[in-house]
Tab-separated table of C-alpha atoms in Angstrom:
chain	number	residue	atom	x	y	z
A	1	MET	CA	-7.028	15.045	28.805
A	2	PHE	CA	-6.924	13.170	25.525
A	3	ARG	CA	-5.122	9.868	25.309
A	4	THR	CA	-2.836	9.718	22.278
A	5	PRO	CA	-0.762	6.947	20.680
A	6	LEU	CA	2.533	6.375	22.443
A	7	ASP	CA	5.773	7.759	21.024
A	8	ARG	CA	7.833	4.593	21.325
A	9	PRO	CA	11.605	4.765	20.708
A	10	ALA	CA	13.108	1.969	18.648
A	11	LYS	CA	14.731	-0.774	20.721
A	12	GLY	CA	16.936	-3.082	18.744
A	13	ARG	CA	14.976	-2.915	15.491
A	14	SER	CA	13.073	-0.472	13.346
A	15	ARG	CA	10.057	1.101	14.971
A	16	GLN	CA	6.891	-0.689	13.896
A	17	TYR	CA	3.950	1.253	12.497
A	18	ARG	CA	0.765	-0.104	14.079
A	19	VAL	CA	-2.803	0.286	12.865
A	20	GLY	CA	-5.749	-0.826	14.970
A	21	VAL	CA	-9.040	-1.510	13.152
A	22	ALA	CA	-12.155	-1.776	15.318
A	23	GLY	CA	-15.858	-1.727	14.503
A	24	VAL	CA	-18.522	0.248	16.321
A	25	CYS	CA	-20.917	-2.701	15.993
A	26	SER	CA	-20.966	-6.233	14.638
A	27	GLY	CA	-21.251	-6.655	10.892
A	28	CYS	CA	-19.811	-3.274	9.952
A	29	GLY	CA	-16.851	-4.813	8.084
A	30	ALA	CA	-13.851	-4.387	10.398
A	31	SER	CA	-12.144	-7.535	9.059
A	32	PHE	CA	-12.673	-6.369	5.477
A	33	ILE	CA	-11.101	-2.991	6.266
A	34	ALA	CA	-8.238	-4.574	8.223
A	35	GLY	CA	-7.426	-6.952	5.382
A	36	THR	CA	-7.624	-4.153	2.824
A	37	ALA	CA	-5.422	-1.772	4.824
A	38	ALA	CA	-2.862	-4.520	5.436
A	39	PHE	CA	-2.819	-5.502	1.768
A	40	PHE	CA	-1.995	-2.008	0.563
A	41	LEU	CA	0.529	-1.445	3.352
A	42	SER	CA	2.269	-4.688	2.378
A	43	GLU	CA	2.982	-3.261	-1.058
A	44	LYS	CA	5.146	-0.598	0.592
A	45	GLY	CA	7.131	-3.069	2.699
A	46	GLY	CA	6.733	-5.864	5.220
A	47	CYS	CA	3.356	-5.877	6.966
A	48	ALA	CA	1.747	-8.238	9.441
A	49	LEU	CA	-1.995	-8.848	9.514
A	50	ALA	CA	-2.880	-9.914	13.042
A	51	GLU	CA	-6.198	-11.223	14.312
A	52	LEU	CA	-6.842	-10.430	17.960
A	53	GLY	CA	-10.538	-11.235	17.952
A	54	PRO	CA	-12.648	-14.006	16.381
A	55	PRO	CA	-10.887	-15.938	13.587
A	56	TYR	CA	-11.882	-15.178	10.015
A	57	PHE	CA	-8.973	-15.207	7.583
A	58	TYR	CA	-8.004	-18.863	8.121
A	59	HIS	CA	-10.974	-20.090	6.110
A	60	ALA	CA	-11.361	-17.013	3.902
A	61	LEU	CA	-7.839	-17.491	2.508
A	62	ASP	CA	-7.931	-21.311	2.693
A	63	VAL	CA	-4.808	-21.508	4.819
A	64	PRO	CA	-4.632	-25.357	4.761
A	65	ARG	CA	-4.265	-25.321	0.966
A	66	ARG	CA	-1.939	-22.322	0.742
A	67	PHE	CA	0.305	-23.506	3.559
A	68	SER	CA	0.281	-27.241	2.950
A	69	SER	CA	3.768	-27.548	4.466
A	70	GLY	CA	2.598	-26.042	7.742
A	71	PHE	CA	1.211	-22.842	9.238
A	72	LEU	CA	2.469	-21.352	12.494
A	73	PHE	CA	-0.226	-20.065	14.828
A	74	TYR	CA	1.228	-17.247	16.837
A	75	GLU	CA	-0.842	-18.030	19.922
A	76	ASP	CA	1.130	-21.260	20.250
A	77	LEU	CA	4.292	-19.198	20.641
A	78	LEU	CA	2.559	-16.892	23.116
A	79	ARG	CA	1.514	-19.916	25.151
A	80	ASP	CA	5.085	-21.227	25.184
A	81	LYS	CA	6.475	-17.739	25.971
A	82	LYS	CA	8.507	-17.672	22.758
A	83	SER	CA	9.282	-14.714	20.512
A	84	LEU	CA	6.813	-13.901	17.759
A	85	LEU	CA	9.455	-12.191	15.636
A	86	SER	CA	10.247	-15.433	13.804
A	87	VAL	CA	6.690	-15.951	12.498
A	88	ARG	CA	6.787	-16.037	8.686
A	89	ASN	CA	3.429	-17.085	7.253
A	90	MET	CA	3.952	-15.131	4.061
A	91	TYR	CA	1.039	-14.442	1.756
A	92	GLY	CA	2.628	-12.213	-0.850
A	93	GLY	CA	3.970	-9.299	1.179
A	94	LEU	CA	1.696	-10.070	4.126
A	95	ASP	CA	2.802	-11.989	7.194
A	96	LEU	CA	-0.347	-13.683	8.477
A	97	LEU	CA	-0.666	-13.915	12.240
A	98	LEU	CA	-3.953	-15.723	12.468
A	99	ARG	CA	-5.924	-17.597	15.080
A	100	ARG	CA	-6.961	-21.216	14.938
A	101	PRO	CA	-10.429	-21.528	13.355
A	102	ASP	CA	-11.857	-22.842	16.644
A	103	ALA	CA	-10.239	-20.165	18.827
A	104	GLY	CA	-12.441	-18.276	21.247
A	105	GLY	CA	-12.146	-15.107	23.267
A	106	LEU	CA	-9.482	-12.491	22.616
A	107	VAL	CA	-5.715	-12.770	22.340
A	108	SER	CA	-3.643	-11.474	25.230
A	109	PRO	CA	-2.907	-7.773	24.662
A	110	MET	CA	0.796	-8.489	25.191
A	111	ALA	CA	0.922	-9.753	21.597
A	112	VAL	CA	0.505	-6.229	20.236
A	113	CYS	CA	4.083	-5.171	21.001
A	114	ARG	CA	5.749	-8.393	19.915
A	115	LEU	CA	4.927	-8.847	16.233
A	116	PRO	CA	7.315	-9.025	13.255
A	117	GLU	CA	7.507	-6.724	10.196
A	118	ASP	CA	7.858	-2.967	9.796
A	119	ALA	CA	4.096	-2.432	9.955
A	120	ALA	CA	1.216	-4.319	11.534
A	121	VAL	CA	-2.554	-4.086	11.110
A	122	PHE	CA	-4.660	-5.466	13.945
A	123	ASP	CA	-8.139	-6.813	13.307
A	124	LEU	CA	-9.989	-5.915	16.507
A	125	SER	CA	-13.331	-7.412	15.479
A	126	GLY	CA	-15.228	-8.557	18.545
A	127	ALA	CA	-13.135	-6.528	21.001
A	128	ASP	CA	-15.011	-5.000	23.918
A	129	ASP	CA	-14.337	-1.529	25.299
A	130	ALA	CA	-12.056	-2.786	28.077
A	131	TYR	CA	-9.878	-4.593	25.539
A	132	LEU	CA	-9.691	-1.523	23.299
A	133	ASP	CA	-8.568	0.483	26.315
A	134	GLU	CA	-5.557	-1.826	26.579
A	135	VAL	CA	-4.488	-2.020	22.946
A	136	LEU	CA	-5.412	1.271	21.291
A	137	PRO	CA	-2.792	3.293	23.207
A	138	GLU	CA	-0.154	1.215	21.395
A	139	MET	CA	-1.462	2.173	17.940
A	140	ASP	CA	-0.003	4.810	15.645
A	141	GLU	CA	-3.312	4.976	13.779
A	142	VAL	CA	-6.805	4.060	14.903
A	143	MET	CA	-9.434	3.146	12.308
A	144	LEU	CA	-12.996	2.938	13.581
A	145	VAL	CA	-15.360	1.271	11.109
A	146	VAL	CA	-19.005	2.311	10.901
A	147	ASP	CA	-21.889	1.143	8.736
A	148	PRO	CA	-24.029	4.125	7.568
A	149	LEU	CA	-27.251	2.151	8.036
A	150	PRO	CA	-29.062	4.190	10.752
A	151	GLY	CA	-29.827	1.214	12.959
A	152	ARG	CA	-26.170	0.221	13.055
A	153	LEU	CA	-24.939	3.784	13.470
A	154	LEU	CA	-27.168	4.316	16.474
A	155	SER	CA	-26.305	0.965	18.048
A	156	GLY	CA	-22.615	1.885	17.890
A	157	GLU	CA	-22.952	5.540	18.869
A	158	GLU	CA	-21.745	5.128	22.429
A	159	ARG	CA	-18.504	3.441	21.326
A	160	LEU	CA	-18.025	5.940	18.503
A	161	ARG	CA	-18.288	8.931	20.864
A	162	ARG	CA	-16.096	7.271	23.460
A	163	VAL	CA	-13.260	6.420	21.088
A	164	LEU	CA	-13.353	9.842	19.454
A	165	MET	CA	-13.154	11.475	22.870
A	166	GLU	CA	-10.010	9.526	23.686
A	167	TYR	CA	-8.526	9.509	20.159
A	168	PRO	CA	-9.670	12.680	18.381
A	169	ASP	CA	-7.377	11.862	15.427
A	170	ALA	CA	-8.982	8.450	14.866
A	171	ARG	CA	-9.921	7.812	11.246
A	172	ILE	CA	-13.612	6.984	10.861
A	173	ILE	CA	-14.063	4.494	8.033
A	174	VAL	CA	-17.595	4.761	6.679
A	175	ASN	CA	-17.949	1.376	5.047
A	176	LYS	CA	-20.652	0.384	2.539
A	177	MET	CA	-21.402	3.914	1.315
A	178	ASN	CA	-24.169	3.929	-1.286
A	179	ALA	CA	-26.736	6.194	-2.947
A	180	GLY	CA	-29.345	5.471	-0.268
A	181	VAL	CA	-27.299	7.190	2.443
A	182	HIS	CA	-28.534	10.653	3.438
A	183	ARG	CA	-25.154	12.346	3.417
A	184	ALA	CA	-26.244	15.479	5.264
A	185	GLU	CA	-27.683	13.416	8.116
A	186	LEU	CA	-24.556	11.263	8.221
A	187	ARG	CA	-22.323	14.319	8.364
A	188	ARG	CA	-24.380	15.798	11.207
A	189	PHE	CA	-24.072	12.507	13.074
A	190	LEU	CA	-20.303	12.243	12.609
A	191	GLY	CA	-19.610	15.918	13.192
A	192	ASN	CA	-16.064	17.039	12.435
A	193	ALA	CA	-14.503	13.594	12.688
A	194	ARG	CA	-11.853	12.640	10.148
A	195	THR	CA	-13.693	10.319	7.757
A	196	THR	CA	-12.925	8.089	4.793
A	197	GLU	CA	-15.801	6.752	2.708
A	198	ILE	CA	-15.565	3.213	1.379
A	199	PRO	CA	-17.979	2.543	-1.471
A	200	PHE	CA	-20.387	-0.351	-1.126
A	201	ILE	CA	-18.574	-3.175	-2.876
A	202	ASP	CA	-20.808	-5.244	-5.109
A	203	PRO	CA	-21.510	-8.405	-3.028
A	204	PRO	CA	-20.664	-10.775	-5.908
A	205	LEU	CA	-17.100	-9.425	-5.755
A	206	ILE	CA	-16.823	-10.254	-2.065
A	207	TYR	CA	-18.157	-13.738	-2.711
A	208	ARG	CA	-15.835	-14.176	-5.702
A	209	ALA	CA	-12.831	-13.212	-3.591
A	210	GLU	CA	-13.641	-15.689	-0.861
A	211	TYR	CA	-14.432	-18.507	-3.274
A	212	SER	CA	-11.069	-17.734	-4.899
A	213	CYS	CA	-9.417	-17.628	-1.442
A	214	VAL	CA	-7.990	-14.132	-1.920
A	215	LEU	CA	-8.472	-10.777	-0.237
A	216	PRO	CA	-11.124	-8.656	-1.969
A	217	ALA	CA	-8.520	-5.932	-2.619
A	218	GLU	CA	-6.677	-8.391	-4.874
A	219	LEU	CA	-9.536	-8.332	-7.388
A	220	PRO	CA	-8.895	-5.610	-9.992
A	221	ALA	CA	-12.371	-4.084	-9.672
A	222	VAL	CA	-12.075	-3.771	-5.887
A	223	ARG	CA	-8.516	-2.508	-6.078
A	224	ARG	CA	-9.497	0.278	-8.467
A	225	ALA	CA	-12.244	1.382	-6.090
A	226	LEU	CA	-10.120	1.376	-2.934
A	227	GLU	CA	-6.408	1.830	-3.570
A	228	HIS	CA	-6.488	5.637	-3.506
A	229	LEU	CA	-8.124	5.515	-0.073
A	230	PHE	CA	-5.283	3.574	1.530
A	231	THR	CA	-2.238	5.290	0.069
């Protein structure tokens, strides 16, 4: 029997659309995809970008400079058993729910159902299978990020097959697609899974974005390459 996302009735506020972004192996670009998906969703309305695994966006977006008057870490509210619905760390249309740069481990799964905004994208980088078992049932959409490099595909095959068995409608994000990929072999490996190919973004653009303390999707060249894939 397949496990599918829950059909949750609204209770007191609009039903939140939740997207979980997990990688099949380290280094496949789950944080990049999560940030990109959240950025384009935020242009349609309020969207939260929530880190549940290792911190990344705090330094990448230079939070101390952008939020010189103070930044609210949502784990502090979780610790004090306070509502997360008041968190407003606005970066354009994105509400940033980030972890402290020295945070370790994974955030309590209870955070998933308590976030603000009409939509939320969860960066599940670093999550193990047991953690995914707890949070993915709460998602309306599951994005599973793979790197088409054979060594990384094969190292993540067990997770890929497992998640697809439980979530046959999961969207496989093939990140870093390039001319060196043997497309026929990749298709045989992925089978009939629902896939979206993300072109290999020129590394200088990724570096430029981080040195500029912005999301890569904010750079015109990256936006042109990706916006039609997330609309």
